[in-house]
């Protein structure tokens, strides 16, 4: 009985996290249906998807820390899902850029990648994110050693930092928002590295 109740609870918890992750996308779609995507809908959608991609990347990093150091190991169950949602938002962000903003004009896109540093960095971050999404599948993960898998997945810190630089380079005047995300990524990285540093000093 207790086991059945626990199974139901786990399923509810899982559905709740799924709904939370899907909510920003549902909201963007809703605004699309109700014609509330501002006067510049393409830029608005592109920016919303980008900023949610960055938020979910930060959340993935925060989950690891909370699970390890704040006594919430159960959160680890959701890390892969949140990470995959980050990938989904960034992929939709890229697709909006390629298909809607540039209408598959590959020559124009190539020029943009070569000439605009924020696009170059964004593309680099996306290229690094793809292997993480692929190796999050259990079948692929089983083929890797745990050490190799952990090493590869540590690059999520670099990817989040590249997302911040991408954001910083594209804003024209007010840099407060990218700086805020930069601060969050820096704190999360420091919190992850600090225990190792103190361990090696006391050893
Ligand atoms: C990990 C990868 C990426 C992250 C985290 C990310 C994140 C962001 C963020 C936070 C913004 C600004 C949102 C705002 O102003 O509120 C943005 C804007 C933008 N991103 Fe990305 N991005 C990524 C990859 C890419 C890629 C691959 C491309 C295209 C090749 C791209 C193209 C753009 C463009 C065109 C804008 C809007 C620029 C403007 O409105 O002037 N991003 N992105």
XYZ file of C-alpha atoms and ligand atoms in Angstrom:
246
model
C 0.000 0.000 0.000
C 2.724 2.418 1.027
C 4.636 1.411 -2.081
C 1.646 2.092 -4.354
C 1.137 5.496 -2.714
C 4.802 6.284 -3.225
C 4.575 5.313 -6.913
C 1.585 7.639 -7.394
C 3.409 10.441 -5.582
C 6.508 9.972 -7.774
C 4.359 10.115 -10.893
C 2.623 13.295 -9.715
C 5.954 14.896 -8.872
C 7.279 13.981 -12.293
C 4.199 15.360 -14.096
C 4.439 18.582 -12.085
C 8.084 19.143 -13.109
C 7.191 18.378 -16.724
C 4.367 20.937 -16.643
C 6.618 23.571 -15.070
C 9.216 23.063 -17.814
C 6.616 23.169 -20.601
C 4.799 26.232 -19.182
C 6.980 28.956 -20.820
C 6.600 27.280 -24.230
C 2.834 26.939 -23.715
C 2.686 30.630 -22.796
C 4.596 31.658 -25.940
C 2.226 29.524 -28.064
C -0.763 31.038 -26.265
C 0.493 34.563 -26.959
C 0.876 33.489 -30.594
C -2.755 32.334 -30.779
C -4.056 35.466 -29.069
C -1.887 37.808 -31.169
C 0.067 39.080 -28.159
C 3.578 38.620 -29.523
C 4.320 42.396 -29.593
C 4.939 44.519 -32.687
C 8.019 42.445 -33.551
C 6.860 38.837 -33.033
C 9.928 37.110 -34.510
C 12.381 38.978 -32.315
C 10.117 38.516 -29.306
C 9.819 34.721 -29.770
C 13.548 34.402 -30.545
C 14.438 36.274 -27.374
C 11.928 34.466 -25.150
C 13.178 31.046 -26.311
C 16.805 32.132 -25.843
C 16.305 33.473 -22.361
C 14.356 30.349 -21.289
C 17.136 28.183 -22.707
C 19.591 30.060 -20.501
C 17.306 29.874 -17.451
C 16.917 26.112 -17.817
C 20.684 25.713 -18.222
C 21.145 27.602 -14.925
C 18.442 25.470 -13.317
C 20.201 22.254 -14.410
C 23.375 23.476 -12.686
C 21.445 24.530 -9.588
C 19.782 21.098 -9.324
C 23.169 19.361 -9.114
C 24.250 21.657 -6.303
C 21.006 21.512 -4.331
C 20.946 17.732 -4.635
C 24.524 17.362 -3.456
C 24.976 20.039 -0.851
C 21.512 21.076 0.351
C 20.310 17.616 1.278
C 17.890 17.265 -1.644
C 19.192 14.170 -3.478
C 15.705 13.440 -4.863
C 16.105 16.442 -7.149
C 18.671 14.476 -9.177
C 15.746 12.534 -10.687
C 14.795 15.669 -12.567
C 18.196 16.890 -13.699
C 18.143 15.072 -17.025
C 14.625 16.247 -17.785
C 15.440 19.893 -17.002
C 18.637 19.650 -19.054
C 16.693 18.255 -22.003
C 14.198 21.089 -21.727
C 17.117 23.542 -21.853
C 18.213 21.795 -25.056
C 14.647 21.972 -26.436
C 14.363 25.730 -25.792
C 17.785 26.432 -27.322
C 16.966 24.227 -30.340
C 13.679 26.076 -30.891
C 15.599 29.355 -30.477
C 18.022 28.250 -33.215
C 15.175 26.999 -35.426
C 13.375 30.343 -35.086
C 16.590 32.065 -36.152
C 17.195 29.746 -39.136
C 13.635 29.129 -40.356
C 11.719 32.276 -39.426
C 14.219 35.123 -39.047
C 16.432 34.033 -41.988
C 14.053 31.791 -43.970
C 16.758 29.151 -44.520
C 19.003 31.612 -46.348
C 22.181 29.599 -45.634
C 24.517 32.146 -47.243
C 23.135 34.904 -45.017
C 23.315 32.621 -41.960
C 26.945 31.675 -42.749
C 27.854 35.377 -43.068
C 26.131 36.073 -39.746
C 28.055 33.262 -38.010
C 31.350 34.541 -39.426
C 30.756 38.254 -38.856
C 28.777 38.522 -35.617
C 30.687 37.254 -32.582
C 27.485 36.728 -30.570
C 26.137 34.388 -33.263
C 29.499 32.554 -33.477
C 29.451 32.013 -29.705
C 25.769 30.989 -29.732
C 26.478 28.411 -32.442
C 29.507 27.147 -30.508
C 27.362 26.738 -27.383
C 24.735 24.866 -29.353
C 27.353 22.568 -30.922
C 28.607 21.709 -27.420
C 25.081 21.126 -26.157
C 24.209 18.493 -28.788
C 26.564 15.754 -27.430
C 25.147 16.307 -23.934
C 21.602 15.768 -25.204
C 22.640 12.671 -27.189
C 24.549 11.091 -24.292
C 21.709 11.701 -21.860
C 19.866 8.736 -23.414
C 20.338 5.690 -21.176
C 21.350 3.452 -24.091
C 24.164 5.839 -25.079
C 25.152 6.544 -21.477
C 25.613 2.816 -20.812
C 28.178 2.663 -23.617
C 30.363 5.271 -21.871
C 32.424 4.909 -18.707
C 30.915 6.914 -15.796
C 34.089 9.007 -15.703
C 33.927 9.899 -19.413
C 30.228 10.714 -19.094
C 30.799 12.987 -16.080
C 33.692 14.732 -17.805
C 31.633 15.405 -20.914
C 28.675 16.677 -18.916
C 30.827 19.106 -16.958
C 30.926 21.175 -20.173
C 27.428 22.393 -19.283
C 29.168 25.078 -17.163
C 31.102 26.250 -20.227
C 27.920 26.181 -22.332
C 26.023 28.297 -19.781
C 28.956 30.755 -19.669
C 28.955 30.947 -23.485
C 25.199 31.606 -23.364
C 25.872 34.519 -21.019
C 28.630 35.957 -23.264
C 26.309 35.552 -26.285
C 23.626 37.502 -24.380
C 26.099 40.146 -23.163
C 27.401 40.788 -26.693
C 23.976 41.209 -28.236
C 22.447 43.682 -25.810
C 23.064 47.215 -26.892
C 22.684 49.391 -23.811
C 21.398 47.798 -20.617
C 23.747 44.944 -19.682
C 22.158 44.311 -16.276
C 20.299 41.175 -17.346
C 23.263 39.301 -18.917
C 25.409 40.392 -15.964
C 22.836 38.929 -13.585
C 22.931 35.563 -15.401
C 26.728 35.794 -15.470
C 26.697 36.243 -11.690
C 24.382 33.239 -11.262
C 26.604 30.978 -13.408
C 29.733 32.214 -11.573
C 28.187 31.512 -8.150
C 27.022 28.045 -9.258
C 30.470 27.222 -10.625
C 32.216 28.523 -7.494
C 29.857 26.532 -5.259
C 30.678 23.408 -7.244
C 34.455 23.962 -7.167
C 34.800 25.169 -3.576
C 34.364 21.796 -1.803
C 37.025 20.249 -4.057
C 39.385 23.112 -3.369
C 38.925 22.922 0.411
C 39.260 19.094 0.301
C 42.567 19.252 -1.530
C 43.882 21.873 0.921
C 42.945 19.901 4.022
C 44.213 16.568 2.581
C 23.273 27.644 -25.588
C 22.932 28.369 -26.648
C 22.192 29.685 -26.599
C 21.686 30.377 -25.528
C 21.702 29.987 -24.055
C 21.100 31.591 -26.061
C 20.497 32.564 -25.287
C 20.043 33.774 -25.780
C 19.547 34.848 -24.963
C 19.483 34.810 -23.438
C 19.166 35.851 -25.793
C 18.634 37.219 -25.398
C 17.208 37.162 -24.955
C 16.693 38.534 -24.542
O 17.117 39.552 -25.105
O 15.848 38.568 -23.660
C 19.422 35.415 -27.157
C 19.160 36.168 -28.275
C 19.477 35.786 -29.542
N 20.103 34.622 -29.913
Fe 20.658 33.118 -28.680
N 21.254 31.606 -27.429
C 21.915 30.462 -27.790
C 22.242 30.071 -29.062
C 21.946 30.784 -30.193
C 22.177 30.332 -31.537
C 22.746 28.978 -31.918
C 21.742 31.324 -32.388
C 21.748 31.375 -33.867
C 22.656 30.951 -34.632
C 21.254 32.406 -31.569
C 20.752 33.598 -32.036
C 20.220 34.611 -31.291
C 19.660 35.832 -31.824
C 19.595 36.231 -33.300
C 19.177 36.562 -30.729
C 18.423 37.891 -30.757
C 19.324 39.024 -31.085
C 18.584 40.330 -31.182
O 17.392 40.374 -30.904
O 19.232 41.308 -31.529
N 21.386 32.042 -30.239
N 19.959 34.150 -27.110
